[in-house]
mmCIF file with all atom_site columns, C-alpha atoms in Angstrom:
data_model
loop_
_atom_site.group_PDB
_atom_site.id
_atom_site.type_symbol
_atom_site.label_atom_id
_atom_site.label_alt_id
_atom_site.label_comp_id
_atom_site.label_asym_id
_atom_site.label_entity_id
_atom_site.label_seq_id
_atom_site.pdbx_PDB_ins_code
_atom_site.Cartn_x
_atom_site.Cartn_y
_atom_site.Cartn_z
_atom_site.occupancy
_atom_site.B_iso_or_equiv
_atom_site.pdbx_formal_charge
_atom_site.auth_seq_id
_atom_site.auth_comp_id
_atom_site.auth_asym_id
_atom_site.auth_atom_id
_atom_site.pdbx_PDB_model_num
ATOM 1   C CA . MET B 1 1   ? 36.852  -71.160 -25.941 1.00 44.00 ? 265 MET B CA 1
ATOM 2   C CA . ARG B 1 2   ? 38.647  -68.007 -25.898 1.00 43.00 ? 266 ARG B CA 1
ATOM 3   C CA . GLN B 1 3   ? 37.970  -67.491 -29.188 1.00 45.00 ? 267 GLN B CA 1
ATOM 4   C CA . ARG B 1 4   ? 34.331  -67.644 -28.479 1.00 43.00 ? 268 ARG B CA 1
ATOM 5   C CA . VAL B 1 5   ? 34.623  -64.938 -25.152 1.00 37.00 ? 269 VAL B CA 1
ATOM 6   C CA . ILE B 1 6   ? 36.487  -62.815 -28.172 1.00 39.00 ? 270 ILE B CA 1
ATOM 7   C CA . LEU B 1 7   ? 33.432  -62.921 -30.369 1.00 39.00 ? 271 LEU B CA 1
ATOM 8   C CA . TRP B 1 8   ? 30.837  -62.181 -27.396 1.00 38.00 ? 272 TRP B CA 1
ATOM 9   C CA . THR B 1 9   ? 32.479  -59.700 -26.665 1.00 40.00 ? 273 THR B CA 1
ATOM 10  C CA . ALA B 1 10  ? 32.996  -58.135 -29.748 1.00 41.00 ? 274 ALA B CA 1
ATOM 11  C CA . VAL B 1 11  ? 29.054  -58.895 -30.860 1.00 37.00 ? 275 VAL B CA 1
ATOM 12  C CA . LEU B 1 12  ? 28.110  -57.292 -27.395 1.00 39.00 ? 276 LEU B CA 1
ATOM 13  C CA . ALA B 1 13  ? 30.017  -53.786 -28.565 1.00 41.00 ? 277 ALA B CA 1
ATOM 14  C CA . VAL B 1 14  ? 28.213  -53.802 -31.608 1.00 37.00 ? 278 VAL B CA 1
ATOM 15  C CA . MET B 1 15  ? 25.050  -54.262 -30.171 1.00 44.00 ? 279 MET B CA 1
ATOM 16  C CA . GLY B 1 16  ? 25.956  -51.358 -27.652 1.00 44.00 ? 280 GLY B CA 1
ATOM 17  C CA . TRP B 1 17  ? 27.740  -49.128 -30.224 1.00 39.00 ? 281 TRP B CA 1
ATOM 18  C CA . MET B 1 18  ? 24.139  -49.232 -32.404 1.00 42.00 ? 282 MET B CA 1
ATOM 19  C CA . SER B 1 19  ? 21.655  -48.966 -29.200 1.00 46.00 ? 283 SER B CA 1
ATOM 20  C CA . TYR B 1 20  ? 23.723  -46.062 -28.314 1.00 42.00 ? 284 TYR B CA 1
ATOM 21  C CA . GLY B 1 21  ? 23.700  -44.447 -32.072 1.00 47.00 ? 285 GLY B CA 1
ATOM 22  C CA . ILE B 1 22  ? 19.793  -44.833 -31.357 1.00 41.00 ? 286 ILE B CA 1
ATOM 23  C CA . TRP B 1 23  ? 19.808  -43.151 -28.346 1.00 40.00 ? 287 TRP B CA 1
ATOM 24  C CA . ARG B 1 24  ? 21.604  -40.318 -29.565 1.00 47.00 ? 288 ARG B CA 1
ATOM 25  C CA . GLY B 1 25  ? 19.254  -39.843 -33.276 1.00 52.00 ? 289 GLY B CA 1
ATOM 26  C CA . GLU B 1 26  ? 16.623  -40.252 -30.453 1.00 52.00 ? 290 GLU B CA 1
ATOM 27  C CA . ALA B 1 27  ? 17.874  -37.532 -28.426 1.00 45.00 ? 291 ALA B CA 1
ATOM 28  C CA . ALA B 1 28  ? 18.438  -35.084 -31.281 1.00 49.00 ? 292 ALA B CA 1
ATOM 29  C CA . ALA B 1 29  ? 15.076  -35.435 -32.663 1.00 52.00 ? 293 ALA B CA 1
ATOM 30  C CA . ALA B 1 30  ? 14.138  -34.471 -29.431 1.00 48.00 ? 294 ALA B CA 1
ATOM 31  C CA . LEU B 1 31  ? 15.965  -31.555 -28.935 1.00 45.00 ? 295 LEU B CA 1
ATOM 32  C CA . GLU B 1 32  ? 15.486  -30.173 -32.883 1.00 56.00 ? 296 GLU B CA 1
ATOM 33  C CA . ARG B 1 33  ? 11.230  -30.770 -31.853 1.00 52.00 ? 297 ARG B CA 1
ATOM 34  C CA . SER B 1 34  ? 11.893  -28.532 -28.422 1.00 48.00 ? 298 SER B CA 1
ATOM 35  C CA . ARG B 1 35  ? 12.945  -25.930 -30.293 1.00 52.00 ? 299 ARG B CA 1
ATOM 36  C CA . ALA B 1 36  ? 10.978  -25.738 -32.909 1.00 47.00 ? 300 ALA B CA 1
ATOM 37  C CA . GLY B 1 37  ? 8.279   -25.384 -30.316 1.00 48.00 ? 301 GLY B CA 1
ATOM 38  C CA . GLU B 1 38  ? 9.777   -22.528 -28.993 1.00 44.00 ? 302 GLU B CA 1
ATOM 39  C CA . VAL B 1 39  ? 10.488  -20.572 -31.823 1.00 44.00 ? 303 VAL B CA 1
ATOM 40  C CA . SER B 1 40  ? 6.836   -21.446 -32.630 1.00 44.00 ? 304 SER B CA 1
ATOM 41  C CA . ALA B 1 41  ? 5.152   -20.671 -29.405 1.00 42.00 ? 305 ALA B CA 1
ATOM 42  C CA . PRO B 1 42  ? 3.329   -17.148 -29.328 1.00 45.00 ? 306 PRO B CA 1
ATOM 43  C CA . GLU B 1 43  ? 5.160   -14.869 -27.414 1.00 47.00 ? 307 GLU B CA 1
ATOM 44  C CA . GLU B 1 44  ? 3.343   -13.516 -24.352 1.00 47.00 ? 308 GLU B CA 1
ATOM 45  C CA . THR B 1 45  ? 2.295   -9.814  -24.304 1.00 49.00 ? 309 THR B CA 1
ATOM 46  C CA . VAL B 1 46  ? 3.300   -8.339  -20.505 1.00 52.00 ? 310 VAL B CA 1
ATOM 47  C CA . LYS B 1 47  ? 1.081   -5.230  -19.350 1.00 62.00 ? 311 LYS B CA 1
ATOM 48  C CA . GLU B 1 48  ? 2.227   -2.602  -17.738 1.00 78.00 ? 312 GLU B CA 1
ATOM 49  C CA . GLN B 1 49  ? 0.121   -2.146  -14.679 1.00 87.00 ? 313 GLN B CA 1
ATOM 50  C CA . LYS B 1 50  ? -1.923  1.631   -14.496 1.00 95.00 ? 314 LYS B CA 1
ATOM 51  C CA . LEU B 1 51  ? -1.783  2.111   -10.376 1.00 98.00 ? 315 LEU B CA 1
ATOM 52  C CA . ILE B 1 52  ? -4.002  4.953   -9.297  1.00 98.00 ? 316 ILE B CA 1
ATOM 53  C CA . ALA B 1 53  ? -4.941  5.736   -5.584  1.00 98.00 ? 317 ALA B CA 1
ATOM 54  C CA . LEU B 1 54  ? -8.097  7.277   -3.762  1.00 98.00 ? 318 LEU B CA 1
ATOM 55  C CA . THR B 1 55  ? -7.467  9.575   -0.777  1.00 98.00 ? 319 THR B CA 1
ATOM 56  C CA . PHE B 1 56  ? -9.647  10.636  1.790   1.00 98.00 ? 320 PHE B CA 1
ATOM 57  C CA . ASP B 1 57  ? -9.471  13.819  4.289   1.00 98.00 ? 321 ASP B CA 1
ATOM 58  C CA . ASP B 1 58  ? -11.215 15.161  7.052   1.00 98.00 ? 322 ASP B CA 1
ATOM 59  C CA . GLY B 1 59  ? -12.552 11.886  8.416   1.00 98.00 ? 323 GLY B CA 1
ATOM 60  C CA . PRO B 1 60  ? -13.644 9.971   10.244  1.00 98.00 ? 324 PRO B CA 1
ATOM 61  C CA . HIS B 1 61  ? -17.425 10.176  9.867   1.00 98.00 ? 325 HIS B CA 1
ATOM 62  C CA . PRO B 1 62  ? -20.154 8.347   11.849  1.00 98.00 ? 326 PRO B CA 1
ATOM 63  C CA . VAL B 1 63  ? -22.077 7.798   8.705   1.00 98.00 ? 327 VAL B CA 1
ATOM 64  C CA . TYR B 1 64  ? -20.398 7.839   5.397   1.00 98.00 ? 328 TYR B CA 1
ATOM 65  C CA . THR B 1 65  ? -16.960 6.454   6.110   1.00 98.00 ? 329 THR B CA 1
ATOM 66  C CA . PRO B 1 66  ? -18.383 3.162   7.318   1.00 98.00 ? 330 PRO B CA 1
ATOM 67  C CA . MET B 1 67  ? -20.244 3.214   4.385   1.00 98.00 ? 331 MET B CA 1
ATOM 68  C CA . LEU B 1 68  ? -17.208 3.983   2.195   1.00 98.00 ? 332 LEU B CA 1
ATOM 69  C CA . LEU B 1 69  ? -15.643 1.188   4.153   1.00 98.00 ? 333 LEU B CA 1
ATOM 70  C CA . ASP B 1 70  ? -17.916 -0.881  2.679   1.00 98.00 ? 334 ASP B CA 1
ATOM 71  C CA . GLY B 1 71  ? -18.114 -0.497  -0.431  1.00 98.00 ? 335 GLY B CA 1
ATOM 72  C CA . LEU B 1 72  ? -14.237 -0.972  -0.574  1.00 98.00 ? 336 LEU B CA 1
ATOM 73  C CA . LYS B 1 73  ? -14.141 -4.263  1.637   1.00 98.00 ? 337 LYS B CA 1
ATOM 74  C CA . GLU B 1 74  ? -16.851 -5.546  -0.725  1.00 98.00 ? 338 GLU B CA 1
ATOM 75  C CA . ARG B 1 75  ? -14.707 -4.737  -4.160  1.00 98.00 ? 339 ARG B CA 1
ATOM 76  C CA . ASN B 1 76  ? -11.380 -5.418  -2.207  1.00 98.00 ? 340 ASN B CA 1
ATOM 77  C CA . VAL B 1 77  ? -9.812  -1.974  -2.899  1.00 98.00 ? 341 VAL B CA 1
ATOM 78  C CA . LYS B 1 78  ? -7.387  -0.308  -0.379  1.00 98.00 ? 342 LYS B CA 1
ATOM 79  C CA . ALA B 1 79  ? -7.613  3.308   -0.269  1.00 98.00 ? 343 ALA B CA 1
ATOM 80  C CA . SER B 1 80  ? -5.530  6.182   1.964   1.00 98.00 ? 344 SER B CA 1
ATOM 81  C CA . PHE B 1 81  ? -7.327  8.455   4.903   1.00 98.00 ? 345 PHE B CA 1
ATOM 82  C CA . PHE B 1 82  ? -5.968  11.259  5.936   1.00 98.00 ? 346 PHE B CA 1
ATOM 83  C CA . LEU B 1 83  ? -7.867  12.044  9.532   1.00 98.00 ? 347 LEU B CA 1
ATOM 84  C CA . LEU B 1 84  ? -8.716  15.200  11.489  1.00 98.00 ? 348 LEU B CA 1
ATOM 85  C CA . GLY B 1 85  ? -7.774  14.302  15.187  1.00 98.00 ? 349 GLY B CA 1
ATOM 86  C CA . GLY B 1 86  ? -10.790 16.130  16.038  1.00 97.00 ? 350 GLY B CA 1
ATOM 87  C CA . ASN B 1 87  ? -13.244 14.003  14.777  1.00 98.00 ? 351 ASN B CA 1
ATOM 88  C CA . ILE B 1 88  ? -11.451 10.810  15.813  1.00 98.00 ? 352 ILE B CA 1
ATOM 89  C CA . GLU B 1 89  ? -12.872 10.796  19.104  1.00 96.00 ? 353 GLU B CA 1
ATOM 90  C CA . GLY B 1 90  ? -16.392 8.901   19.211  1.00 97.00 ? 354 GLY B CA 1
ATOM 91  C CA . ASN B 1 91  ? -14.911 7.157   16.044  1.00 98.00 ? 355 ASN B CA 1
ATOM 92  C CA . GLU B 1 92  ? -12.423 4.940   17.310  1.00 98.00 ? 356 GLU B CA 1
ATOM 93  C CA . GLU B 1 93  ? -14.128 2.096   16.041  1.00 98.00 ? 357 GLU B CA 1
ATOM 94  C CA . VAL B 1 94  ? -13.999 2.945   12.462  1.00 98.00 ? 358 VAL B CA 1
ATOM 95  C CA . VAL B 1 95  ? -10.518 4.186   12.726  1.00 98.00 ? 359 VAL B CA 1
ATOM 96  C CA . GLU B 1 96  ? -9.813  0.654   13.930  1.00 98.00 ? 360 GLU B CA 1
ATOM 97  C CA . ARG B 1 97  ? -11.446 -1.058  11.107  1.00 98.00 ? 361 ARG B CA 1
ATOM 98  C CA . MET B 1 98  ? -9.487  0.966   8.199   1.00 98.00 ? 362 MET B CA 1
ATOM 99  C CA . ALA B 1 99  ? -6.218  -0.437  10.128  1.00 98.00 ? 363 ALA B CA 1
ATOM 100 C CA . GLU B 1 100 ? -8.267  -3.835  10.377  1.00 98.00 ? 364 GLU B CA 1
ATOM 101 C CA . GLU B 1 101 ? -8.606  -3.832  6.916   1.00 98.00 ? 365 GLU B CA 1
ATOM 102 C CA . GLY B 1 102 ? -5.293  -2.650  5.285   1.00 98.00 ? 366 GLY B CA 1
ATOM 103 C CA . HIS B 1 103 ? -5.854  0.788   4.484   1.00 98.00 ? 367 HIS B CA 1
ATOM 104 C CA . LEU B 1 104 ? -3.322  3.362   4.978   1.00 98.00 ? 368 LEU B CA 1
ATOM 105 C CA . ILE B 1 105 ? -3.922  5.938   7.862   1.00 98.00 ? 369 ILE B CA 1
ATOM 106 C CA . GLY B 1 106 ? -2.338  9.130   7.654   1.00 98.00 ? 370 GLY B CA 1
ATOM 107 C CA . ASN B 1 107 ? -2.544  12.432  9.803   1.00 98.00 ? 371 ASN B CA 1
ATOM 108 C CA . HIS B 1 108 ? -4.772  15.454  8.667   1.00 98.00 ? 372 HIS B CA 1
ATOM 109 C CA . THR B 1 109 ? -4.173  17.637  11.812  1.00 98.00 ? 373 THR B CA 1
ATOM 110 C CA . TYR B 1 110 ? -6.123  17.850  14.566  1.00 98.00 ? 374 TYR B CA 1
ATOM 111 C CA . SER B 1 111 ? -8.020  21.142  13.420  1.00 97.00 ? 375 SER B CA 1
ATOM 112 C CA . HIS B 1 112 ? -7.582  21.750  9.566   1.00 98.00 ? 376 HIS B CA 1
ATOM 113 C CA . VAL B 1 113 ? -5.427  24.713  10.503  1.00 98.00 ? 377 VAL B CA 1
ATOM 114 C CA . GLN B 1 114 ? -2.972  25.289  7.839   1.00 98.00 ? 378 GLN B CA 1
ATOM 115 C CA . LEU B 1 115 ? 0.359   24.911  9.463   1.00 98.00 ? 379 LEU B CA 1
ATOM 116 C CA . THR B 1 116 ? 2.268   27.639  7.894   1.00 97.00 ? 380 THR B CA 1
ATOM 117 C CA . LYS B 1 117 ? -0.041  30.425  9.327   1.00 97.00 ? 381 LYS B CA 1
ATOM 118 C CA . ILE B 1 118 ? 0.835   29.360  13.089  1.00 97.00 ? 382 ILE B CA 1
ATOM 119 C CA . SER B 1 119 ? 3.446   29.057  14.929  1.00 96.00 ? 383 SER B CA 1
ATOM 120 C CA . PRO B 1 120 ? 5.580   26.119  15.264  1.00 95.00 ? 384 PRO B CA 1
ATOM 121 C CA . GLU B 1 121 ? 4.953   25.167  18.675  1.00 96.00 ? 385 GLU B CA 1
ATOM 122 C CA . GLU B 1 122 ? 1.279   25.096  17.705  1.00 97.00 ? 386 GLU B CA 1
ATOM 123 C CA . ALA B 1 123 ? 1.604   23.142  14.118  1.00 97.00 ? 387 ALA B CA 1
ATOM 124 C CA . GLU B 1 124 ? 3.673   20.446  16.631  1.00 97.00 ? 388 GLU B CA 1
ATOM 125 C CA . ARG B 1 125 ? 0.889   19.946  18.475  1.00 97.00 ? 389 ARG B CA 1
ATOM 126 C CA . GLU B 1 126 ? -1.130  19.707  15.648  1.00 98.00 ? 390 GLU B CA 1
ATOM 127 C CA . ILE B 1 127 ? 0.390   16.984  14.638  1.00 98.00 ? 391 ILE B CA 1
ATOM 128 C CA . ALA B 1 128 ? 1.335   14.812  17.761  1.00 98.00 ? 392 ALA B CA 1
ATOM 129 C CA . GLY B 1 129 ? -2.250  15.382  19.330  1.00 98.00 ? 393 GLY B CA 1
ATOM 130 C CA . THR B 1 130 ? -3.852  13.663  15.681  1.00 98.00 ? 394 THR B CA 1
ATOM 131 C CA . ASN B 1 131 ? -0.529  10.690  15.950  1.00 98.00 ? 395 ASN B CA 1
ATOM 132 C CA . GLU B 1 132 ? -1.388  10.000  19.247  1.00 98.00 ? 396 GLU B CA 1
ATOM 133 C CA . LYS B 1 133 ? -5.247  9.478   18.372  1.00 98.00 ? 397 LYS B CA 1
ATOM 134 C CA . ILE B 1 134 ? -4.763  7.617   15.320  1.00 98.00 ? 398 ILE B CA 1
ATOM 135 C CA . LEU B 1 135 ? -1.996  5.165   17.488  1.00 98.00 ? 399 LEU B CA 1
ATOM 136 C CA . ALA B 1 136 ? -4.636  4.693   20.724  1.00 98.00 ? 400 ALA B CA 1
ATOM 137 C CA . ALA B 1 137 ? -7.461  4.265   18.027  1.00 98.00 ? 401 ALA B CA 1
ATOM 138 C CA . SER B 1 138 ? -5.938  1.830   15.476  1.00 97.00 ? 402 SER B CA 1
ATOM 139 C CA . GLY B 1 139 ? -2.327  0.478   17.471  1.00 97.00 ? 403 GLY B CA 1
ATOM 140 C CA . VAL B 1 140 ? -0.880  1.999   14.116  1.00 96.00 ? 404 VAL B CA 1
ATOM 141 C CA . LEU B 1 141 ? 1.785   5.257   14.306  1.00 97.00 ? 405 LEU B CA 1
ATOM 142 C CA . PRO B 1 142 ? 1.235   7.525   10.776  1.00 98.00 ? 406 PRO B CA 1
ATOM 143 C CA . ARG B 1 143 ? 4.295   7.944   9.100   1.00 98.00 ? 407 ARG B CA 1
ATOM 144 C CA . TYR B 1 144 ? 2.259   10.396  6.368   1.00 98.00 ? 408 TYR B CA 1
ATOM 145 C CA . ILE B 1 145 ? 0.706   13.607  6.802   1.00 98.00 ? 409 ILE B CA 1
ATOM 146 C CA . ARG B 1 146 ? -1.822  15.489  3.998   1.00 98.00 ? 410 ARG B CA 1
ATOM 147 C CA . PRO B 1 147 ? -0.920  19.125  5.341   1.00 98.00 ? 411 PRO B CA 1
ATOM 148 C CA . PRO B 1 148 ? -4.143  20.735  4.762   1.00 98.00 ? 412 PRO B CA 1
ATOM 149 C CA . TYR B 1 149 ? -4.763  23.072  1.896   1.00 97.00 ? 413 TYR B CA 1
ATOM 150 C CA . GLY B 1 150 ? -1.359  21.611  0.333   1.00 97.00 ? 414 GLY B CA 1
ATOM 151 C CA . GLU B 1 151 ? 0.373   24.368  2.376   1.00 97.00 ? 415 GLU B CA 1
ATOM 152 C CA . TRP B 1 152 ? 3.959   23.041  3.614   1.00 97.00 ? 416 TRP B CA 1
ATOM 153 C CA . SER B 1 153 ? 7.683   24.606  4.345   1.00 96.00 ? 417 SER B CA 1
ATOM 154 C CA . GLU B 1 154 ? 10.546  23.655  4.473   1.00 95.00 ? 418 GLU B CA 1
ATOM 155 C CA . GLN B 1 155 ? 10.823  24.617  8.352   1.00 95.00 ? 419 GLN B CA 1
ATOM 156 C CA . LEU B 1 156 ? 8.066   22.171  8.889   1.00 96.00 ? 420 LEU B CA 1
ATOM 157 C CA . GLU B 1 157 ? 10.015  19.460  6.686   1.00 95.00 ? 421 GLU B CA 1
ATOM 158 C CA . ALA B 1 158 ? 12.846  20.075  9.351   1.00 94.00 ? 422 ALA B CA 1
ATOM 159 C CA . MET B 1 159 ? 10.366  19.759  12.093  1.00 93.00 ? 423 MET B CA 1
ATOM 160 C CA . THR B 1 160 ? 8.499   16.303  11.452  1.00 95.00 ? 424 THR B CA 1
ATOM 161 C CA . ALA B 1 161 ? 10.100  13.110  10.188  1.00 94.00 ? 425 ALA B CA 1
ATOM 162 C CA . MET B 1 162 ? 6.754   12.348  8.306   1.00 97.00 ? 426 MET B CA 1
ATOM 163 C CA . GLU B 1 163 ? 6.331   12.695  4.833   1.00 97.00 ? 427 GLU B CA 1
ATOM 164 C CA . PRO B 1 164 ? 4.266   15.123  3.180   1.00 98.00 ? 428 PRO B CA 1
ATOM 165 C CA . VAL B 1 165 ? 1.492   13.939  0.354   1.00 98.00 ? 429 VAL B CA 1
ATOM 166 C CA . PHE B 1 166 ? -0.493  16.218  -2.122  1.00 98.00 ? 430 PHE B CA 1
ATOM 167 C CA . TRP B 1 167 ? -2.452  15.263  -4.936  1.00 98.00 ? 431 TRP B CA 1
ATOM 168 C CA . ASN B 1 168 ? -2.556  15.948  -8.659  1.00 97.00 ? 432 ASN B CA 1
ATOM 169 C CA . VAL B 1 169 ? -6.636  15.237  -9.045  1.00 98.00 ? 433 VAL B CA 1
ATOM 170 C CA . ASP B 1 170 ? -8.958  16.807  -7.736  1.00 98.00 ? 434 ASP B CA 1
ATOM 171 C CA . PRO B 1 171 ? -12.630 16.888  -8.426  1.00 98.00 ? 435 PRO B CA 1
ATOM 172 C CA . GLN B 1 172 ? -13.618 19.425  -5.658  1.00 98.00 ? 436 GLN B CA 1
ATOM 173 C CA . ASP B 1 173 ? -15.987 17.108  -3.820  1.00 98.00 ? 437 ASP B CA 1
ATOM 174 C CA . TRP B 1 174 ? -16.796 18.928  -0.955  1.00 97.00 ? 438 TRP B CA 1
ATOM 175 C CA . LYS B 1 175 ? -18.071 22.072  -2.802  1.00 97.00 ? 439 LYS B CA 1
ATOM 176 C CA . ILE B 1 176 ? -20.178 20.418  -6.151  1.00 97.00 ? 440 ILE B CA 1
ATOM 177 C CA . LEU B 1 177 ? -21.569 17.582  -4.096  1.00 98.00 ? 441 LEU B CA 1
ATOM 178 C CA . ASP B 1 178 ? -22.553 16.316  -7.495  1.00 98.00 ? 442 ASP B CA 1
ATOM 179 C CA . ARG B 1 179 ? -21.765 12.317  -7.566  1.00 98.00 ? 443 ARG B CA 1
ATOM 180 C CA . LYS B 1 180 ? -21.876 12.278  -11.534 1.00 98.00 ? 444 LYS B CA 1
ATOM 181 C CA . ALA B 1 181 ? -19.756 15.526  -11.712 1.00 98.00 ? 445 ALA B CA 1
ATOM 182 C CA . VAL B 1 182 ? -16.852 14.147  -9.424  1.00 98.00 ? 446 VAL B CA 1
ATOM 183 C CA . ALA B 1 183 ? -16.233 10.788  -11.156 1.00 98.00 ? 447 ALA B CA 1
ATOM 184 C CA . ASP B 1 184 ? -16.417 12.238  -14.243 1.00 98.00 ? 448 ASP B CA 1
ATOM 185 C CA . HIS B 1 185 ? -14.174 14.898  -13.587 1.00 98.00 ? 449 HIS B CA 1
ATOM 186 C CA . ILE B 1 186 ? -11.754 11.804  -11.918 1.00 98.00 ? 450 ILE B CA 1
ATOM 187 C CA . ILE B 1 187 ? -12.402 8.996   -14.864 1.00 98.00 ? 451 ILE B CA 1
ATOM 188 C CA . LYS B 1 188 ? -11.093 11.618  -17.280 1.00 97.00 ? 452 LYS B CA 1
ATOM 189 C CA . HIS B 1 189 ? -8.250  12.970  -15.218 1.00 97.00 ? 453 HIS B CA 1
ATOM 190 C CA . GLY B 1 190 ? -7.449  9.728   -13.851 1.00 93.00 ? 454 GLY B CA 1
ATOM 191 C CA . ALA B 1 191 ? -3.791  8.899   -15.243 1.00 95.00 ? 455 ALA B CA 1
ATOM 192 C CA . ASP B 1 192 ? -1.134  6.090   -14.048 1.00 96.00 ? 456 ASP B CA 1
ATOM 193 C CA . GLY B 1 193 ? 0.276   7.556   -10.737 1.00 96.00 ? 457 GLY B CA 1
ATOM 194 C CA . ALA B 1 194 ? -2.726  9.518   -10.065 1.00 98.00 ? 458 ALA B CA 1
ATOM 195 C CA . VAL B 1 195 ? -3.498  10.690  -6.399  1.00 98.00 ? 459 VAL B CA 1
ATOM 196 C CA . VAL B 1 196 ? -7.387  11.855  -6.046  1.00 98.00 ? 460 VAL B CA 1
ATOM 197 C CA . LEU B 1 197 ? -8.248  14.179  -3.098  1.00 98.00 ? 461 LEU B CA 1
ATOM 198 C CA . LEU B 1 198 ? -11.591 13.439  -1.845  1.00 98.00 ? 462 LEU B CA 1
ATOM 199 C CA . HIS B 1 199 ? -13.377 13.786  1.334   1.00 98.00 ? 463 HIS B CA 1
ATOM 200 C CA . ASP B 1 200 ? -15.513 11.572  3.010   1.00 98.00 ? 464 ASP B CA 1
ATOM 201 C CA . SER B 1 201 ? -18.104 13.394  4.569   1.00 97.00 ? 465 SER B CA 1
ATOM 202 C CA . TYR B 1 202 ? -20.233 13.108  2.041   1.00 98.00 ? 466 TYR B CA 1
ATOM 203 C CA . GLU B 1 203 ? -22.812 10.647  0.941   1.00 98.00 ? 467 GLU B CA 1
ATOM 204 C CA . THR B 1 204 ? -21.946 12.038  -3.322  1.00 98.00 ? 468 THR B CA 1
ATOM 205 C CA . THR B 1 205 ? -18.332 11.497  -2.926  1.00 98.00 ? 469 THR B CA 1
ATOM 206 C CA . VAL B 1 206 ? -18.673 8.119   -1.535  1.00 98.00 ? 470 VAL B CA 1
ATOM 207 C CA . GLU B 1 207 ? -20.649 6.720   -4.702  1.00 98.00 ? 471 GLU B CA 1
ATOM 208 C CA . ALA B 1 208 ? -18.848 8.870   -6.539  1.00 98.00 ? 472 ALA B CA 1
ATOM 209 C CA . ALA B 1 209 ? -15.679 7.162   -5.592  1.00 98.00 ? 473 ALA B CA 1
ATOM 210 C CA . LEU B 1 210 ? -17.486 3.254   -5.371  1.00 98.00 ? 474 LEU B CA 1
ATOM 211 C CA . GLU B 1 211 ? -18.649 4.079   -9.062  1.00 98.00 ? 475 GLU B CA 1
ATOM 212 C CA . VAL B 1 212 ? -14.815 5.245   -10.503 1.00 98.00 ? 476 VAL B CA 1
ATOM 213 C CA . ILE B 1 213 ? -13.732 2.308   -9.060  1.00 98.00 ? 477 ILE B CA 1
ATOM 214 C CA . ASP B 1 214 ? -15.970 -0.115  -10.890 1.00 98.00 ? 478 ASP B CA 1
ATOM 215 C CA . THR B 1 215 ? -15.217 1.845   -13.840 1.00 98.00 ? 479 THR B CA 1
ATOM 216 C CA . LEU B 1 216 ? -11.588 2.769   -14.076 1.00 98.00 ? 480 LEU B CA 1
ATOM 217 C CA . GLU B 1 217 ? -11.121 -1.102  -13.360 1.00 97.00 ? 481 GLU B CA 1
ATOM 218 C CA . LYS B 1 218 ? -12.443 -2.022  -16.249 1.00 97.00 ? 482 LYS B CA 1
ATOM 219 C CA . GLN B 1 219 ? -10.042 0.045   -17.860 1.00 96.00 ? 483 GLN B CA 1
ATOM 220 C CA . GLY B 1 220 ? -7.033  -1.952  -16.146 1.00 96.00 ? 484 GLY B CA 1
ATOM 221 C CA . TYR B 1 221 ? -6.420  0.419   -13.422 1.00 98.00 ? 485 TYR B CA 1
ATOM 222 C CA . THR B 1 222 ? -5.485  -0.961  -10.250 1.00 98.00 ? 486 THR B CA 1
ATOM 223 C CA . PHE B 1 223 ? -6.305  1.212   -6.781  1.00 98.00 ? 487 PHE B CA 1
ATOM 224 C CA . VAL B 1 224 ? -3.619  1.039   -4.217  1.00 98.00 ? 488 VAL B CA 1
ATOM 225 C CA . THR B 1 225 ? -3.008  2.916   -0.998  1.00 98.00 ? 489 THR B CA 1
ATOM 226 C CA . VAL B 1 226 ? -1.067  6.517   -1.093  1.00 98.00 ? 490 VAL B CA 1
ATOM 227 C CA . ASP B 1 227 ? 2.608   5.103   -0.422  1.00 96.00 ? 491 ASP B CA 1
ATOM 228 C CA . GLU B 1 228 ? 2.841   2.845   -3.166  1.00 95.00 ? 492 GLU B CA 1
ATOM 229 C CA . LEU B 1 229 ? 2.921   5.351   -5.763  1.00 95.00 ? 493 LEU B CA 1
ATOM 230 C CA . LEU B 1 230 ? 5.401   7.289   -3.564  1.00 89.00 ? 494 LEU B CA 1
ATOM 231 C CA . VAL B 1 231 ? 8.131   4.610   -3.586  1.00 71.00 ? 495 VAL B CA 1
ATOM 232 C CA . ASP B 1 232 ? 11.219  5.475   -6.393  1.00 53.00 ? 496 ASP B CA 1
#
């Protein structure tokens, strides 16, 4: 009886080792196939995003700003609006819509005055008065300011915590009032990191901006609010 037990134990041991060997062989083969697949798999090309920001000064306009917002919403594009405090009264719903649809709202002073040519007290009133109007209309307190004419100073820097926003593409849309010329200028000079200066007070500008979006998106550009370009 004892011999039979020993014999069966030996048989089971041999069968166990054989099964283990078969499993190891299959596992090794599977690993080799996996490695071969990894080597032969095509490499994915990671494309860098090209970002561009459209910024609009001097609004809100009762006709052309809503027209622009309609076009931006249709294209799922966000833009940046630097508002004049004096233009907000009567257009509060337009400002509220900007905020609701995810656009950046900034300060462009109350009366488009060159801040470096007035007293610090007057400059503070121009900035604070516009911030109050924007906050009341949208519930958003602006963090960014577009100084009229791009004029800024160390004194203004020390006076306010707001961050000035400038531009590097200017098609002078307010001057030429030509849709094609404005669009062509932006398409030609637009590049990754471009901040485009526009004014949503003209129908030609609205039409040009929407044409630019349609054209540059096909070239791989993504339109963002300007704060996304200011992040280091």
